[in-house]
Amino acid sequence: MDATTALDRTDRLMAGLIDQLTADDRTAQTPCTEWTVDDLLEHVCQGGQMVAGGLRGQAPPDDAPDVLADGPAAGWKQTVAALRDAATPDVLTATHQMPFGEVSGEKALAVIIADHATHAWDLAQATGLAFSIDDDLAEYVFDTFKAVVPAEDRQWGFDPVVPVPDDAALLDRLIGYTGRRP
């Protein structure tokens, strides 16, 4: 799967969850213990905007705009639009400086997609919404994380890997690898 296909699938996954949110859901605690649903959505949208800017050669802004000012659905749509606009074929093959290192555009997009898809699971857990990810996208996300986030010496706020049997469902292995309890 290429990054633009993964972006489309992750967009449908996240948008489907966001569209079901109620006002009360936005204050619910997520599996990311320091974040409510609104905090998580702010992180997802800000991260996506940062990667889109990085793909365009822009440094992250000193003061990030309020991406949820017009609501979560609008913030998510703007974020995905920014990523799609930035992710041209030439940009995806070029090297870019991102806060997580110098990487190809394809890898930068893959990292933010993996982040978004995993946080979609967090969003579903926090709100009790049904979560369904296709195996191809789950494998793409899992492979991305294994390539950029080592199982040992975790960075970027990842908790230690939660052991999951090798024969467990792909989603459970992915969630365990990200430090969450499936």
CSV table of N, CA and C in Angstrom, one decimal:
chain,number,residue,atom,x,y,z
A,1,MET,N,0.9,-1.2,0.0
A,1,MET,CA,0.0,0.0,0.0
A,1,MET,C,0.9,1.2,0.0
A,2,ASP,N,0.6,2.2,-0.8
A,2,ASP,CA,1.3,3.5,-0.8
A,2,ASP,C,0.7,4.4,0.2
A,3,ALA,N,1.4,5.5,0.5
A,3,ALA,CA,1.0,6.4,1.6
A,3,ALA,C,-0.3,7.2,1.2
A,4,THR,N,-0.5,7.5,-0.1
A,4,THR,CA,-1.7,8.2,-0.4
A,4,THR,C,-3.0,7.3,-0.3
A,5,THR,N,-2.8,6.0,-0.6
A,5,THR,CA,-3.9,5.1,-0.3
A,5,THR,C,-4.2,5.0,1.2
A,6,ALA,N,-3.1,4.8,1.9
A,6,ALA,CA,-3.3,4.7,3.4
A,6,ALA,C,-3.9,6.0,4.0
A,7,LEU,N,-3.5,7.2,3.4
A,7,LEU,CA,-4.2,8.4,3.9
A,7,LEU,C,-5.7,8.4,3.6
A,8,ASP,N,-6.1,8.0,2.4
A,8,ASP,CA,-7.5,7.9,2.1
A,8,ASP,C,-8.2,7.0,3.1
A,9,ARG,N,-7.7,5.8,3.4
A,9,ARG,CA,-8.3,4.9,4.3
A,9,ARG,C,-8.4,5.4,5.7
A,10,THR,N,-7.3,6.0,6.1
A,10,THR,CA,-7.2,6.6,7.5
A,10,THR,C,-8.2,7.7,7.6
A,11,ASP,N,-8.3,8.5,6.5
A,11,ASP,CA,-9.3,9.6,6.5
A,11,ASP,C,-10.7,9.1,6.8
A,12,ARG,N,-11.1,8.0,6.0
A,12,ARG,CA,-12.4,7.5,6.2
A,12,ARG,C,-12.6,6.9,7.6
A,13,LEU,N,-11.6,6.3,8.1
A,13,LEU,CA,-11.7,5.7,9.5
A,13,LEU,C,-11.9,6.8,10.5
A,14,MET,N,-11.0,7.8,10.5
A,14,MET,CA,-11.1,8.9,11.5
A,14,MET,C,-12.4,9.7,11.3
A,15,ALA,N,-12.7,10.1,10.0
A,15,ALA,CA,-13.9,10.9,9.8
A,15,ALA,C,-15.1,10.2,10.3
A,16,GLY,N,-15.2,8.9,10.0
A,16,GLY,CA,-16.4,8.2,10.5
A,16,GLY,C,-16.5,8.2,12.0
A,17,LEU,N,-15.5,8.2,12.7
A,17,LEU,CA,-15.5,8.3,14.2
A,17,LEU,C,-15.9,9.7,14.6
A,18,ILE,N,-15.2,10.7,14.0
A,18,ILE,CA,-15.4,12.1,14.4
A,18,ILE,C,-16.9,12.5,14.1
A,19,ASP,N,-17.4,12.0,13.0
A,19,ASP,CA,-18.8,12.4,12.7
A,19,ASP,C,-19.8,11.8,13.7
A,20,GLN,N,-19.5,10.8,14.5
A,20,GLN,CA,-20.4,10.3,15.5
A,20,GLN,C,-20.2,10.9,16.9
A,21,LEU,N,-19.2,11.8,17.1
A,21,LEU,CA,-19.0,12.4,18.4
A,21,LEU,C,-20.1,13.2,18.9
A,22,THR,N,-20.4,13.2,20.2
A,22,THR,CA,-21.3,14.1,20.8
A,22,THR,C,-20.5,15.1,21.6
A,23,ALA,N,-21.2,16.1,22.0
A,23,ALA,CA,-20.5,17.2,22.8
A,23,ALA,C,-19.9,16.6,24.1
A,24,ASP,N,-20.6,15.6,24.7
A,24,ASP,CA,-20.1,15.0,25.9
A,24,ASP,C,-18.9,14.1,25.7
A,25,ASP,N,-18.8,13.5,24.5
A,25,ASP,CA,-17.6,12.7,24.1
A,25,ASP,C,-16.3,13.5,24.2
A,26,ARG,N,-16.4,14.8,23.8
A,26,ARG,CA,-15.2,15.6,23.7
A,26,ARG,C,-14.4,15.8,25.0
A,27,THR,N,-15.0,15.5,26.1
A,27,THR,CA,-14.3,15.6,27.4
A,27,THR,C,-13.9,14.3,28.0
A,28,ALA,N,-14.2,13.2,27.2
A,28,ALA,CA,-13.9,11.9,27.7
A,28,ALA,C,-12.4,11.6,27.8
A,29,GLN,N,-12.0,10.8,28.7
A,29,GLN,CA,-10.6,10.4,28.9
A,29,GLN,C,-10.3,9.4,27.8
A,30,THR,N,-9.1,9.5,27.2
A,30,THR,CA,-8.6,8.6,26.2
A,30,THR,C,-7.6,7.6,26.8
A,31,PRO,N,-7.3,6.5,26.1
A,31,PRO,CA,-6.2,5.6,26.6
A,31,PRO,C,-4.9,6.4,26.7
A,32,CYS,N,-4.7,7.5,26.1
A,32,CYS,CA,-3.5,8.3,26.3
A,32,CYS,C,-3.9,9.2,27.5
A,33,THR,N,-3.4,8.7,28.7
A,33,THR,CA,-3.9,9.2,29.9
A,33,THR,C,-3.9,10.7,30.2
A,34,GLU,N,-3.0,11.4,29.5
A,34,GLU,CA,-2.9,12.8,29.6
A,34,GLU,C,-3.9,13.6,28.7
A,35,TRP,N,-4.6,12.9,27.9
A,35,TRP,CA,-5.5,13.6,26.9
A,35,TRP,C,-7.0,13.2,27.0
A,36,THR,N,-7.8,14.2,26.9
A,36,THR,CA,-9.2,14.0,26.6
A,36,THR,C,-9.4,13.8,25.1
A,37,VAL,N,-10.6,13.5,24.7
A,37,VAL,CA,-10.9,13.4,23.2
A,37,VAL,C,-10.5,14.7,22.5
A,38,ASP,N,-10.8,15.8,23.1
A,38,ASP,CA,-10.4,17.1,22.4
A,38,ASP,C,-8.9,17.2,22.3
A,39,ASP,N,-8.2,16.9,23.4
A,39,ASP,CA,-6.7,17.0,23.4
A,39,ASP,C,-6.2,16.0,22.3
A,40,LEU,N,-6.7,14.8,22.2
A,40,LEU,CA,-6.3,13.9,21.2
A,40,LEU,C,-6.5,14.4,19.8
A,41,LEU,N,-7.7,15.0,19.5
A,41,LEU,CA,-8.0,15.5,18.2
A,41,LEU,C,-7.1,16.7,17.9
A,42,GLU,N,-6.9,17.5,18.9
A,42,GLU,CA,-5.9,18.7,18.7
A,42,GLU,C,-4.6,18.1,18.3
A,43,HIS,N,-4.1,17.1,19.0
A,43,HIS,CA,-2.8,16.5,18.6
A,43,HIS,C,-2.8,15.9,17.2
A,44,VAL,N,-3.8,15.2,16.8
A,44,VAL,CA,-3.9,14.6,15.5
A,44,VAL,C,-3.9,15.7,14.4
A,45,CYS,N,-4.7,16.7,14.6
A,45,CYS,CA,-4.8,17.8,13.6
A,45,CYS,C,-3.5,18.6,13.5
A,46,GLN,N,-3.0,19.0,14.7
A,46,GLN,CA,-1.8,19.7,14.7
A,46,GLN,C,-0.6,18.9,14.1
A,47,GLY,N,-0.5,17.7,14.4
A,47,GLY,CA,0.5,16.8,13.8
A,47,GLY,C,0.4,16.7,12.3
A,48,GLY,N,-0.8,16.5,11.8
A,48,GLY,CA,-1.0,16.5,10.4
A,48,GLY,C,-0.7,17.8,9.7
A,49,GLN,N,-1.1,18.9,10.3
A,49,GLN,CA,-0.7,20.2,9.8
A,49,GLN,C,0.8,20.4,9.8
A,50,MET,N,1.5,20.0,10.8
A,50,MET,CA,2.9,20.1,10.9
A,50,MET,C,3.6,19.3,9.8
A,51,VAL,N,3.2,18.1,9.6
A,51,VAL,CA,3.8,17.2,8.5
A,51,VAL,C,3.5,17.9,7.1
A,52,ALA,N,2.2,18.3,6.9
A,52,ALA,CA,1.9,19.0,5.7
A,52,ALA,C,2.8,20.2,5.4
A,53,GLY,N,3.0,21.0,6.5
A,53,GLY,CA,4.0,22.1,6.4
A,53,GLY,C,5.4,21.7,6.1
A,54,GLY,N,5.8,20.6,6.8
A,54,GLY,CA,7.2,20.1,6.5
A,54,GLY,C,7.4,19.6,5.1
A,55,LEU,N,6.3,19.0,4.6
A,55,LEU,CA,6.4,18.5,3.2
A,55,LEU,C,6.5,19.7,2.2
A,56,ARG,N,6.0,20.9,2.6
A,56,ARG,CA,6.1,22.1,1.8
A,56,ARG,C,7.3,22.9,2.1
A,57,GLY,N,8.2,22.4,3.0
A,57,GLY,CA,9.4,23.1,3.4
A,57,GLY,C,9.2,24.2,4.4
A,58,GLN,N,8.1,24.2,5.2
A,58,GLN,CA,7.8,25.2,6.2
A,58,GLN,C,8.2,24.7,7.6
A,59,ALA,N,8.7,25.5,8.4
A,59,ALA,CA,9.0,25.2,9.8
A,59,ALA,C,7.7,25.2,10.5
A,60,PRO,N,7.6,24.5,11.6
A,60,PRO,CA,6.4,24.5,12.4
A,60,PRO,C,6.2,25.9,13.0
A,61,PRO,N,4.9,26.4,13.0
A,61,PRO,CA,4.7,27.8,13.6
A,61,PRO,C,5.0,27.8,15.1
A,62,ASP,N,5.4,29.0,15.5
A,62,ASP,CA,5.7,29.2,16.9
A,62,ASP,C,4.4,29.1,17.7
A,63,ASP,N,3.3,29.7,17.2
A,63,ASP,CA,2.0,29.6,17.9
A,63,ASP,C,1.1,28.8,16.9
A,64,ALA,N,0.7,27.6,17.3
A,64,ALA,CA,-0.1,26.8,16.5
A,64,ALA,C,-1.5,27.3,16.5
A,65,PRO,N,-2.2,27.3,15.3
A,65,PRO,CA,-3.6,27.8,15.3
A,65,PRO,C,-4.5,26.8,16.0
A,66,ASP,N,-5.7,27.3,16.4
A,66,ASP,CA,-6.7,26.5,17.0
A,66,ASP,C,-7.4,25.7,15.9
A,67,VAL,N,-6.9,24.5,15.7
A,67,VAL,CA,-7.5,23.6,14.5
A,67,VAL,C,-8.9,23.1,14.8
A,68,LEU,N,-9.3,23.2,16.0
A,68,LEU,CA,-10.7,22.7,16.4
A,68,LEU,C,-11.7,23.9,16.5
A,69,ALA,N,-11.3,25.1,16.2
A,69,ALA,CA,-12.1,26.3,16.3
A,69,ALA,C,-13.5,26.1,15.7
A,70,ASP,N,-13.6,25.4,14.5
A,70,ASP,CA,-14.8,25.2,13.8
A,70,ASP,C,-15.4,23.8,14.1
A,71,GLY,N,-14.8,23.1,15.1
A,71,GLY,CA,-15.3,21.8,15.4
A,71,GLY,C,-14.3,20.7,14.9
A,72,PRO,N,-14.4,19.5,15.5
A,72,PRO,CA,-13.5,18.4,15.1
A,72,PRO,C,-13.6,18.0,13.7
A,73,ALA,N,-14.8,17.9,13.1
A,73,ALA,CA,-15.0,17.5,11.7
A,73,ALA,C,-14.3,18.5,10.8
A,74,ALA,N,-14.5,19.8,11.0
A,74,ALA,CA,-13.8,20.8,10.1
A,74,ALA,C,-12.3,20.7,10.3
A,75,GLY,N,-11.9,20.6,11.5
A,75,GLY,CA,-10.4,20.5,11.8
A,75,GLY,C,-9.8,19.3,11.1
A,76,TRP,N,-10.5,18.2,11.2
A,76,TRP,CA,-10.0,17.0,10.5
A,76,TRP,C,-10.0,17.1,9.0
A,77,LYS,N,-11.0,17.7,8.4
A,77,LYS,CA,-11.1,17.9,7.0
A,77,LYS,C,-10.0,18.8,6.5
A,78,GLN,N,-9.7,19.9,7.2
A,78,GLN,CA,-8.7,20.8,6.9
A,78,GLN,C,-7.3,20.1,6.9
A,79,THR,N,-7.1,19.3,7.9
A,79,THR,CA,-5.8,18.6,8.1
A,79,THR,C,-5.6,17.6,6.9
A,80,VAL,N,-6.6,16.8,6.6
A,80,VAL,CA,-6.4,15.9,5.5
A,80,VAL,C,-6.3,16.6,4.2
A,81,ALA,N,-7.0,17.7,4.0
A,81,ALA,CA,-6.8,18.5,2.8
A,81,ALA,C,-5.4,19.0,2.7
A,82,ALA,N,-4.8,19.5,3.8
A,82,ALA,CA,-3.5,20.0,3.8
A,82,ALA,C,-2.5,18.9,3.4
A,83,LEU,N,-2.7,17.7,4.0
A,83,LEU,CA,-1.8,16.6,3.7
A,83,LEU,C,-1.9,16.2,2.2
A,84,ARG,N,-3.1,16.1,1.7
A,84,ARG,CA,-3.3,15.7,0.3
A,84,ARG,C,-2.7,16.7,-0.6
A,85,ASP,N,-2.9,18.0,-0.3
A,85,ASP,CA,-2.3,19.0,-1.2
A,85,ASP,C,-0.8,19.0,-1.2
A,86,ALA,N,-0.2,18.7,0.0
A,86,ALA,CA,1.3,18.7,0.1
A,86,ALA,C,1.9,17.4,-0.5
A,87,ALA,N,1.2,16.3,-0.5
A,87,ALA,CA,1.7,15.0,-0.9
A,87,ALA,C,1.7,14.8,-2.4
A,88,THR,N,2.4,15.6,-3.1
A,88,THR,CA,2.5,15.4,-4.6
A,88,THR,C,3.6,14.3,-4.8
A,89,PRO,N,3.6,13.7,-6.0
A,89,PRO,CA,4.6,12.6,-6.3
A,89,PRO,C,6.0,13.1,-6.1
A,90,ASP,N,6.3,14.3,-6.5
A,90,ASP,CA,7.7,14.8,-6.4
A,90,ASP,C,8.0,15.0,-4.9
A,91,VAL,N,7.1,15.5,-4.1
A,91,VAL,CA,7.3,15.8,-2.7
A,91,VAL,C,7.5,14.5,-2.0
A,92,LEU,N,6.8,13.4,-2.3
A,92,LEU,CA,6.9,12.2,-1.6
A,92,LEU,C,8.2,11.5,-1.8
A,93,THR,N,8.9,11.7,-3.0
A,93,THR,CA,10.2,11.1,-3.2
A,93,THR,C,11.3,12.0,-2.7
A,94,ALA,N,11.1,13.2,-2.4
A,94,ALA,CA,12.1,14.1,-1.9
A,94,ALA,C,12.4,13.9,-0.4
A,95,THR,N,13.5,14.4,0.1
A,95,THR,CA,13.8,14.3,1.5
A,95,THR,C,13.4,15.6,2.2
A,96,HIS,N,12.9,15.5,3.4
A,96,HIS,CA,12.4,16.6,4.1
A,96,HIS,C,12.9,16.6,5.6
A,97,GLN,N,13.1,17.7,6.1
A,97,GLN,CA,13.4,17.8,7.6
A,97,GLN,C,12.1,17.9,8.4
A,98,MET,N,11.9,16.9,9.2
A,98,MET,CA,10.7,16.8,10.1
A,98,MET,C,11.2,16.9,11.5
A,99,PRO,N,10.4,17.2,12.5
A,99,PRO,CA,10.8,17.1,13.9
A,99,PRO,C,11.3,15.8,14.3
A,100,PHE,N,10.9,14.7,13.6
A,100,PHE,CA,11.4,13.4,14.0
A,100,PHE,C,12.6,12.9,13.1
A,101,GLY,N,13.2,13.8,12.3
A,101,GLY,CA,14.4,13.5,11.6
A,101,GLY,C,14.2,13.9,10.1
A,102,GLU,N,15.3,13.7,9.3
A,102,GLU,CA,15.3,13.9,7.9
A,102,GLU,C,14.8,12.6,7.2
A,103,VAL,N,13.7,12.7,6.5
A,103,VAL,CA,13.1,11.5,5.9
A,103,VAL,C,12.5,11.8,4.6
A,104,SER,N,12.2,10.8,3.8
A,104,SER,CA,11.5,11.0,2.6
A,104,SER,C,10.0,11.5,2.9
A,105,GLY,N,9.5,12.1,1.9
A,105,GLY,CA,8.1,12.6,2.0
A,105,GLY,C,7.2,11.4,2.3
A,106,GLU,N,7.4,10.3,1.6
A,106,GLU,CA,6.6,9.1,1.8
A,106,GLU,C,6.7,8.6,3.2
A,107,LYS,N,7.9,8.6,3.8
A,107,LYS,CA,8.0,8.1,5.2
A,107,LYS,C,7.4,9.1,6.2
A,108,ALA,N,7.5,10.4,5.9
A,108,ALA,CA,6.9,11.4,6.8
A,108,ALA,C,5.4,11.2,6.8
A,109,LEU,N,4.8,11.0,5.6
A,109,LEU,CA,3.4,10.8,5.5
A,109,LEU,C,3.0,9.5,6.2
A,110,ALA,N,3.8,8.5,6.0
A,110,ALA,CA,3.5,7.2,6.6
A,110,ALA,C,3.5,7.3,8.2
A,111,VAL,N,4.4,8.1,8.7
A,111,VAL,CA,4.5,8.2,10.2
A,111,VAL,C,3.2,8.9,10.7
A,112,ILE,N,2.8,10.0,10.0
A,112,ILE,CA,1.6,10.7,10.5
A,112,ILE,C,0.3,9.9,10.3
A,113,ILE,N,0.3,9.1,9.2
A,113,ILE,CA,-0.9,8.2,9.0
A,113,ILE,C,-0.9,7.1,10.1
A,114,ALA,N,0.2,6.6,10.5
A,114,ALA,CA,0.3,5.6,11.6
A,114,ALA,C,-0.2,6.2,12.9
A,115,ASP,N,0.2,7.4,13.1
A,115,ASP,CA,-0.2,8.1,14.3
A,115,ASP,C,-1.7,8.3,14.3
A,116,HIS,N,-2.2,8.8,13.2
A,116,HIS,CA,-3.7,9.0,13.0
A,116,HIS,C,-4.5,7.7,13.2
A,117,ALA,N,-4.1,6.7,12.5
A,117,ALA,CA,-4.9,5.4,12.6
A,117,ALA,C,-4.9,4.9,14.0
A,118,THR,N,-3.7,5.0,14.7
A,118,THR,CA,-3.7,4.5,16.1
A,118,THR,C,-4.5,5.3,17.0
A,119,HIS,N,-4.5,6.6,16.8
A,119,HIS,CA,-5.3,7.5,17.6
A,119,HIS,C,-6.8,7.4,17.3
A,120,ALA,N,-7.1,6.9,16.1
A,120,ALA,CA,-8.5,6.5,15.8
A,120,ALA,C,-9.0,5.4,16.8
A,121,TRP,N,-8.1,4.4,17.0
A,121,TRP,CA,-8.4,3.4,18.0
A,121,TRP,C,-8.7,4.0,19.4
A,122,ASP,N,-7.8,4.9,19.7
A,122,ASP,CA,-7.9,5.6,21.0
A,122,ASP,C,-9.2,6.3,21.1
A,123,LEU,N,-9.6,7.0,20.1
A,123,LEU,CA,-10.9,7.7,20.0
A,123,LEU,C,-12.1,6.8,20.2
A,124,ALA,N,-12.0,5.7,19.5
A,124,ALA,CA,-13.1,4.7,19.7
A,124,ALA,C,-13.1,4.1,21.1
A,125,GLN,N,-12.0,3.8,21.7
A,125,GLN,CA,-12.0,3.3,23.0
A,125,GLN,C,-12.5,4.3,24.0
A,126,ALA,N,-12.2,5.6,23.8
A,126,ALA,CA,-12.6,6.6,24.8
A,126,ALA,C,-14.1,6.9,24.7
A,127,THR,N,-14.7,6.7,23.5
A,127,THR,CA,-16.1,7.0,23.3
A,127,THR,C,-17.1,5.8,23.2
A,128,GLY,N,-16.5,4.6,23.2
A,128,GLY,CA,-17.3,3.4,23.0
A,128,GLY,C,-17.8,3.2,21.6
A,129,LEU,N,-17.3,3.9,20.6
A,129,LEU,CA,-17.7,3.8,19.2
A,129,LEU,C,-17.0,2.5,18.7
A,130,ALA,N,-17.7,1.9,17.7
A,130,ALA,CA,-17.2,0.7,17.1
A,130,ALA,C,-15.9,1.1,16.2
A,131,PHE,N,-14.9,0.2,16.3
A,131,PHE,CA,-13.7,0.5,15.5
A,131,PHE,C,-13.4,-0.7,14.6
A,132,SER,N,-13.2,-0.4,13.4
A,132,SER,CA,-12.9,-1.4,12.4
A,132,SER,C,-11.9,-0.9,11.4
A,133,ILE,N,-10.7,-1.6,11.4
A,133,ILE,CA,-9.7,-1.2,10.5
A,133,ILE,C,-9.4,-2.4,9.6
A,134,ASP,N,-9.2,-2.1,8.3
A,134,ASP,CA,-8.9,-3.3,7.4
A,134,ASP,C,-7.5,-3.8,7.6
A,135,ASP,N,-7.3,-5.0,7.3
A,135,ASP,CA,-6.0,-5.7,7.6
A,135,ASP,C,-4.9,-5.0,6.8
A,136,ASP,N,-5.1,-4.5,5.6
A,136,ASP,CA,-4.0,-3.9,4.8
A,136,ASP,C,-3.6,-2.6,5.5
A,137,LEU,N,-4.5,-1.8,6.0
A,137,LEU,CA,-4.1,-0.6,6.7
A,137,LEU,C,-3.5,-0.9,8.0
A,138,ALA,N,-4.0,-1.8,8.7
A,138,ALA,CA,-3.4,-2.2,10.0
A,138,ALA,C,-2.0,-2.7,9.8
A,139,GLU,N,-1.7,-3.5,8.8
A,139,GLU,CA,-0.4,-4.0,8.5
A,139,GLU,C,0.5,-2.8,8.1
A,140,TYR,N,0.0,-1.9,7.3
A,140,TYR,CA,0.8,-0.7,6.9
A,140,TYR,C,1.2,0.1,8.1
A,141,VAL,N,0.3,0.3,9.0
A,141,VAL,CA,0.6,1.1,10.3
A,141,VAL,C,1.6,0.3,11.1
A,142,PHE,N,1.3,-1.0,11.3
A,142,PHE,CA,2.2,-1.8,12.1
A,142,PHE,C,3.7,-1.8,11.6
A,143,ASP,N,3.8,-2.0,10.3
A,143,ASP,CA,5.1,-2.0,9.6
A,143,ASP,C,5.8,-0.6,9.8
A,144,THR,N,5.0,0.5,9.6
A,144,THR,CA,5.6,1.8,9.8
A,144,THR,C,6.1,2.0,11.2
A,145,PHE,N,5.3,1.6,12.2
A,145,PHE,CA,5.8,1.8,13.6
A,145,PHE,C,7.0,0.9,13.9
A,146,LYS,N,7.0,-0.3,13.4
A,146,LYS,CA,8.2,-1.2,13.6
A,146,LYS,C,9.4,-0.6,13.0
A,147,ALA,N,9.3,0.1,11.9
A,147,ALA,CA,10.4,0.7,11.2
A,147,ALA,C,10.9,2.0,11.9
A,148,VAL,N,10.1,2.7,12.6
A,148,VAL,CA,10.5,4.0,13.1
A,148,VAL,C,10.5,4.1,14.6
A,149,VAL,N,9.8,3.2,15.3
A,149,VAL,CA,9.8,3.2,16.8
A,149,VAL,C,10.3,1.8,17.3
A,150,PRO,N,11.5,1.8,17.7
A,150,PRO,CA,12.0,0.5,18.2
A,150,PRO,C,11.3,0.0,19.4
A,151,ALA,N,11.3,-1.3,19.5
A,151,ALA,CA,10.7,-2.0,20.7
A,151,ALA,C,11.4,-1.6,22.0
A,152,GLU,N,12.6,-1.3,21.9
A,152,GLU,CA,13.4,-0.9,23.1
A,152,GLU,C,13.7,0.6,23.0
A,153,ASP,N,14.1,1.2,24.1
A,153,ASP,CA,14.5,2.6,24.1
A,153,ASP,C,13.4,3.5,23.4
A,154,ARG,N,12.2,3.4,23.9
A,154,ARG,CA,11.1,4.1,23.2
A,154,ARG,C,11.3,5.7,23.3
A,155,GLN,N,10.8,6.4,22.3
A,155,GLN,CA,10.9,7.8,22.2
A,155,GLN,C,9.4,8.3,21.9
A,156,TRP,N,9.3,9.6,21.9
A,156,TRP,CA,8.1,10.3,21.4
A,156,TRP,C,6.9,9.9,22.3
A,157,GLY,N,7.1,9.6,23.5
A,157,GLY,CA,6.0,9.3,24.4
A,157,GLY,C,5.4,7.9,24.3
A,158,PHE,N,6.0,7.0,23.6
A,158,PHE,CA,5.5,5.7,23.4
A,158,PHE,C,5.8,4.9,24.7
A,159,ASP,N,4.7,4.3,25.3
A,159,ASP,CA,4.9,3.4,26.4
A,159,ASP,C,5.6,2.1,25.9
A,160,PRO,N,6.1,1.3,26.9
A,160,PRO,CA,6.8,0.1,26.5
A,160,PRO,C,5.8,-0.8,25.8
A,161,VAL,N,6.3,-1.7,24.9
A,161,VAL,CA,5.5,-2.7,24.2
A,161,VAL,C,4.7,-3.5,25.2
A,162,VAL,N,3.4,-3.7,25.0
A,162,VAL,CA,2.6,-4.6,25.8
A,162,VAL,C,2.6,-6.0,25.1
A,163,PRO,N,3.1,-7.0,25.8
A,163,PRO,CA,3.3,-8.3,25.1
A,163,PRO,C,1.9,-8.8,24.7
A,164,VAL,N,1.9,-9.3,23.5
A,164,VAL,CA,0.7,-9.9,22.9
A,164,VAL,C,1.1,-11.2,22.2
A,165,PRO,N,0.4,-12.3,22.3
A,165,PRO,CA,0.8,-13.5,21.6
A,165,PRO,C,1.0,-13.3,20.1
A,166,ASP,N,2.0,-14.0,19.5
A,166,ASP,CA,2.3,-13.9,18.1
A,166,ASP,C,1.1,-14.3,17.2
A,167,ASP,N,0.2,-15.1,17.8
A,167,ASP,CA,-0.9,-15.6,17.0
A,167,ASP,C,-2.2,-14.7,17.2
A,168,ALA,N,-2.0,-13.6,18.0
A,168,ALA,CA,-3.1,-12.7,18.2
A,168,ALA,C,-3.5,-12.0,16.9
A,169,ALA,N,-4.7,-11.4,16.9
A,169,ALA,CA,-5.2,-10.7,15.7
A,169,ALA,C,-4.2,-9.5,15.5
A,170,LEU,N,-4.1,-9.2,14.2
A,170,LEU,CA,-3.1,-8.1,13.8
A,170,LEU,C,-3.4,-6.9,14.5
A,171,LEU,N,-4.6,-6.4,14.7
A,171,LEU,CA,-4.9,-5.2,15.4
A,171,LEU,C,-4.4,-5.3,16.8
A,172,ASP,N,-4.6,-6.4,17.5
A,172,ASP,CA,-4.1,-6.5,18.9
A,172,ASP,C,-2.6,-6.4,18.9
A,173,ARG,N,-1.9,-7.0,18.0
A,173,ARG,CA,-0.5,-6.9,18.0
A,173,ARG,C,0.0,-5.5,17.7
A,174,LEU,N,-0.7,-4.8,16.8
A,174,LEU,CA,-0.4,-3.4,16.6
A,174,LEU,C,-0.6,-2.6,17.8
A,175,ILE,N,-1.7,-2.7,18.4
A,175,ILE,CA,-2.1,-1.9,19.6
A,175,ILE,C,-1.1,-2.2,20.7
A,176,GLY,N,-0.7,-3.5,20.9
A,176,GLY,CA,0.3,-3.8,21.9
A,176,GLY,C,1.6,-3.2,21.6
A,177,TYR,N,2.0,-3.2,20.4
A,177,TYR,CA,3.3,-2.6,20.0
A,177,TYR,C,3.4,-1.1,20.3
A,178,THR,N,2.2,-0.5,20.2
A,178,THR,CA,2.2,1.0,20.5
A,178,THR,C,2.1,1.3,22.0
A,179,GLY,N,2.1,0.2,22.8
A,179,GLY,CA,2.1,0.5,24.2
A,179,GLY,C,0.8,0.5,24.9
A,180,ARG,N,-0.2,0.1,24.1
A,180,ARG,CA,-1.6,0.1,24.6
A,180,ARG,C,-2.0,-1.3,24.9
A,181,ARG,N,-3.0,-1.5,25.7
A,181,ARG,CA,-3.6,-2.8,26.1
A,181,ARG,C,-4.8,-3.1,25.1
A,182,PRO,N,-4.6,-4.1,24.3
A,182,PRO,CA,-5.7,-4.5,23.4
A,182,PRO,C,-7.0,-4.9,24.1
